[in-house]
Amino acid sequence: MAEQTPGGRREEIVAVALEMVAERGYRGTSLDAIAREVGLTRQGVLHYFPGKKHLLAEILRRREDLNREHLLAGHAHEDWPAQMARVVDHDHRRPGLARAYSVLMAESVTSGHPAQEYFRDHYAAARERMVAAFTDRWGERLPSGLTPRAAAVALLALLDGMQQQWLLDRDQADHPQIIREVLTVVLGTGPHPEDPEPGPG
């Protein structure tokens, strides 16, 4: 069996950590358990990640790299409902990462959790980006009548709530279409151009 490169071993540790966090949560995951799974000693894992918090930071960084809000940056002129449908589909293609992220987010509301500050800052930044994008496109009121802040808060809540539902029941394959339809109402952007024109009255 060929010896793994440092990069390959690091990826293996992250993959195992992701799986364990998704199953057990951050506090239920230990460096010793990760080490056993990848065939290293605890010190071997610490060679790649100086502590469990460093592994947590790596998991969150990877999710940030694929972050759904980042997919929207600089595209305020585009079809938001269609964009968000693509974002939901994008998340569904990475269930392990989505589950680990959701578990960490839920855990972060508990006292002293190391990811609490990350999630607080993350949501504040995401709301700020969305409010700026909505304001740039529509001004102080969206076509639906909502303020940019109200729309941003509702959109983030909708995305997270739908992801939780999907993680509990992955047979729900219609979420991209649902979010597309709901956002035409939330944003007030009207029917999608592909929708059939209403017939004569």
Short mmCIF file of C-alpha atoms in Angstrom, two decimals:
data_model
loop_
_atom_site.label_atom_id
_atom_site.label_comp_id
_atom_site.label_asym_id
_atom_site.label_seq_id
_atom_site.Cartn_x
_atom_site.Cartn_y
_atom_site.Cartn_z
CA MET A 1 0.00 0.00 0.00
CA ALA A 2 1.45 3.35 -1.06
CA GLU A 3 2.27 5.82 1.69
CA GLN A 4 -0.07 8.78 1.81
CA THR A 5 1.20 12.26 1.12
CA PRO A 6 0.83 14.86 3.91
CA GLY A 7 -1.95 16.48 1.90
CA GLY A 8 -3.72 13.16 1.49
CA ARG A 9 -3.46 12.35 5.19
CA ARG A 10 -4.74 15.82 6.10
CA GLU A 11 -7.73 15.35 3.80
CA GLU A 12 -8.45 11.97 5.39
CA ILE A 13 -8.44 13.51 8.88
CA VAL A 14 -10.82 16.27 7.78
CA ALA A 15 -13.15 13.77 6.09
CA VAL A 16 -13.32 11.60 9.22
CA ALA A 17 -13.81 14.65 11.45
CA LEU A 18 -16.66 15.83 9.23
CA GLU A 19 -18.38 12.47 9.45
CA MET A 20 -17.98 12.28 13.22
CA VAL A 21 -19.17 15.84 13.82
CA ALA A 22 -22.20 15.16 11.64
CA GLU A 23 -23.00 12.05 13.72
CA ARG A 24 -21.93 13.07 17.22
CA GLY A 25 -21.55 16.85 17.28
CA TYR A 26 -18.39 18.77 18.12
CA ARG A 27 -18.36 17.91 21.80
CA GLY A 28 -19.04 14.25 21.07
CA THR A 29 -16.08 14.03 18.71
CA SER A 30 -12.62 13.38 20.15
CA LEU A 31 -9.17 13.58 18.65
CA ASP A 32 -8.52 10.06 19.95
CA ALA A 33 -11.51 8.71 18.02
CA ILE A 34 -10.41 10.52 14.86
CA ALA A 35 -6.89 9.16 15.30
CA ARG A 36 -8.13 5.57 15.63
CA GLU A 37 -10.27 5.91 12.52
CA VAL A 38 -7.41 7.19 10.35
CA GLY A 39 -4.80 4.83 11.82
CA LEU A 40 -2.73 7.44 13.61
CA THR A 41 -1.86 8.23 17.19
CA ARG A 42 -3.30 11.31 18.84
CA GLN A 43 0.08 12.98 18.36
CA GLY A 44 -0.06 12.02 14.70
CA VAL A 45 -3.32 13.94 14.27
CA LEU A 46 -1.88 16.86 16.23
CA HIS A 47 0.97 17.00 13.73
CA TYR A 48 -1.57 18.12 11.09
CA PHE A 49 -4.00 20.00 13.35
CA PRO A 50 -2.63 21.43 16.63
CA GLY A 51 -5.99 21.00 18.38
CA LYS A 52 -9.65 20.12 17.95
CA LYS A 53 -10.55 23.78 17.48
CA HIS A 54 -8.24 23.89 14.47
CA LEU A 55 -10.18 21.02 12.93
CA LEU A 56 -13.40 22.89 13.64
CA ALA A 57 -12.00 25.97 11.92
CA GLU A 58 -11.09 23.88 8.88
CA ILE A 59 -14.61 22.43 8.62
CA LEU A 60 -16.15 25.89 8.86
CA ARG A 61 -13.66 27.28 6.35
CA ARG A 62 -14.60 24.61 3.83
CA ARG A 63 -18.27 25.35 4.26
CA GLU A 64 -17.49 29.04 3.85
CA ASP A 65 -15.72 28.30 0.57
CA LEU A 66 -19.00 26.84 -0.70
CA ASN A 67 -21.14 29.32 1.20
CA ARG A 68 -24.48 29.95 -0.44
CA GLU A 69 -24.42 33.67 0.33
CA HIS A 70 -21.06 33.99 -1.40
CA LEU A 71 -22.59 32.52 -4.55
CA LEU A 72 -24.79 35.62 -4.65
CA ALA A 73 -22.10 38.23 -4.18
CA GLY A 74 -21.99 40.75 -6.99
CA HIS A 75 -25.05 39.33 -8.77
CA ALA A 76 -27.82 41.53 -7.42
CA HIS A 77 -29.03 42.23 -10.96
CA GLU A 78 -29.74 38.54 -11.68
CA ASP A 79 -32.82 36.40 -11.05
CA TRP A 80 -32.65 35.84 -7.28
CA PRO A 81 -35.25 33.03 -7.11
CA ALA A 82 -33.40 31.08 -9.81
CA GLN A 83 -30.07 31.72 -8.10
CA MET A 84 -31.34 30.46 -4.77
CA ALA A 85 -32.78 27.34 -6.41
CA ARG A 86 -29.28 26.62 -7.73
CA VAL A 87 -27.79 27.26 -4.28
CA VAL A 88 -30.17 24.78 -2.61
CA ASP A 89 -29.35 22.18 -5.26
CA HIS A 90 -25.64 22.89 -4.72
CA ASP A 91 -26.00 22.23 -0.97
CA HIS A 92 -27.91 19.01 -1.56
CA ARG A 93 -24.99 17.63 -3.53
CA ARG A 94 -22.82 17.81 -0.38
CA PRO A 95 -24.97 16.23 2.34
CA GLY A 96 -22.10 15.37 4.68
CA LEU A 97 -20.83 18.92 4.84
CA ALA A 98 -24.38 20.30 5.06
CA ARG A 99 -25.17 18.01 7.98
CA ALA A 100 -21.97 18.79 9.89
CA TYR A 101 -22.58 22.50 9.39
CA SER A 102 -26.17 22.26 10.60
CA VAL A 103 -25.13 20.28 13.68
CA LEU A 104 -22.44 22.83 14.52
CA MET A 105 -24.86 25.72 14.02
CA ALA A 106 -27.39 24.13 16.38
CA GLU A 107 -24.71 23.37 18.98
CA SER A 108 -23.34 26.91 18.79
CA VAL A 109 -26.27 28.32 20.77
CA THR A 110 -25.05 26.43 23.86
CA SER A 111 -22.87 28.20 26.40
CA GLY A 112 -19.17 28.32 25.62
CA HIS A 113 -19.33 26.59 22.25
CA PRO A 114 -16.22 27.48 20.20
CA ALA A 115 -18.26 28.09 17.02
CA GLN A 116 -20.66 30.58 18.63
CA GLU A 117 -18.75 33.69 17.61
CA TYR A 118 -18.24 32.34 14.09
CA PHE A 119 -21.96 31.82 13.49
CA ARG A 120 -22.94 35.15 15.05
CA ASP A 121 -20.48 36.98 12.79
CA HIS A 122 -21.40 34.84 9.80
CA TYR A 123 -25.10 35.70 9.99
CA ALA A 124 -24.42 39.37 10.61
CA ALA A 125 -22.18 39.50 7.52
CA ALA A 126 -24.65 37.52 5.38
CA ARG A 127 -27.52 39.85 6.34
CA GLU A 128 -25.38 42.88 5.59
CA ARG A 129 -24.45 41.57 2.14
CA MET A 130 -28.05 40.76 1.28
CA VAL A 131 -29.39 44.08 2.55
CA ALA A 132 -26.79 45.91 0.49
CA ALA A 133 -27.63 43.87 -2.62
CA PHE A 134 -31.39 44.35 -2.22
CA THR A 135 -31.00 48.07 -1.54
CA ASP A 136 -28.73 48.50 -4.54
CA ARG A 137 -31.30 46.88 -6.80
CA TRP A 138 -34.62 48.07 -5.35
CA GLY A 139 -33.97 50.86 -2.88
CA GLU A 140 -35.75 51.07 0.47
CA ARG A 141 -38.62 48.74 -0.50
CA LEU A 142 -38.66 45.57 -2.55
CA PRO A 143 -41.47 45.03 -5.09
CA SER A 144 -43.15 42.86 -2.44
CA GLY A 145 -43.25 45.82 -0.05
CA LEU A 146 -40.71 44.29 2.37
CA THR A 147 -37.71 46.27 3.54
CA PRO A 148 -34.31 44.91 2.45
CA ARG A 149 -33.57 43.85 6.04
CA ALA A 150 -36.87 41.99 6.42
CA ALA A 151 -36.28 40.17 3.15
CA ALA A 152 -32.71 39.25 4.12
CA VAL A 153 -33.73 37.86 7.53
CA ALA A 154 -36.61 35.91 5.97
CA LEU A 155 -34.41 34.50 3.23
CA LEU A 156 -31.75 33.25 5.64
CA ALA A 157 -34.40 31.68 7.87
CA LEU A 158 -36.02 30.04 4.86
CA LEU A 159 -32.75 28.56 3.63
CA ASP A 160 -31.75 27.15 7.02
CA GLY A 161 -35.22 25.81 7.79
CA MET A 162 -35.49 24.06 4.44
CA GLN A 163 -32.06 22.54 4.87
CA GLN A 164 -33.05 21.11 8.26
CA GLN A 165 -36.20 19.59 6.76
CA TRP A 166 -34.21 18.09 3.89
CA LEU A 167 -31.57 16.61 6.22
CA LEU A 168 -34.37 14.85 8.10
CA ASP A 169 -36.05 13.61 4.92
CA ARG A 170 -33.84 13.57 1.85
CA ASP A 171 -36.63 12.31 -0.38
CA GLN A 172 -37.80 15.92 -0.58
CA ALA A 173 -36.28 16.62 -3.97
CA ASP A 174 -38.54 19.56 -4.79
CA HIS A 175 -36.91 22.11 -2.49
CA PRO A 176 -35.09 24.01 -5.26
CA GLN A 177 -38.38 24.60 -7.04
CA ILE A 178 -40.18 25.45 -3.80
CA ILE A 179 -37.65 28.10 -2.82
CA ARG A 180 -37.83 29.52 -6.31
CA GLU A 181 -41.60 29.88 -6.07
CA VAL A 182 -41.60 31.25 -2.51
CA LEU A 183 -38.95 33.85 -3.30
CA THR A 184 -40.98 35.27 -6.16
CA VAL A 185 -43.53 36.14 -3.46
CA VAL A 186 -41.02 37.30 -0.80
CA LEU A 187 -39.18 39.50 -3.27
CA GLY A 188 -42.23 40.42 -5.33
CA THR A 189 -40.48 39.63 -8.59
CA GLY A 190 -43.51 37.98 -10.18
CA PRO A 191 -43.71 34.74 -12.17
CA HIS A 192 -40.66 33.29 -13.82
CA PRO A 193 -40.37 34.07 -17.56
CA GLU A 194 -40.78 30.37 -18.36
CA ASP A 195 -44.18 30.27 -16.67
CA PRO A 196 -47.11 30.13 -19.12
CA GLU A 197 -48.92 33.35 -19.83
CA PRO A 198 -52.41 33.50 -18.35
CA GLY A 199 -55.16 32.82 -20.88
CA PRO A 200 -57.87 35.31 -21.80
CA GLY A 201 -60.39 36.06 -19.06
#
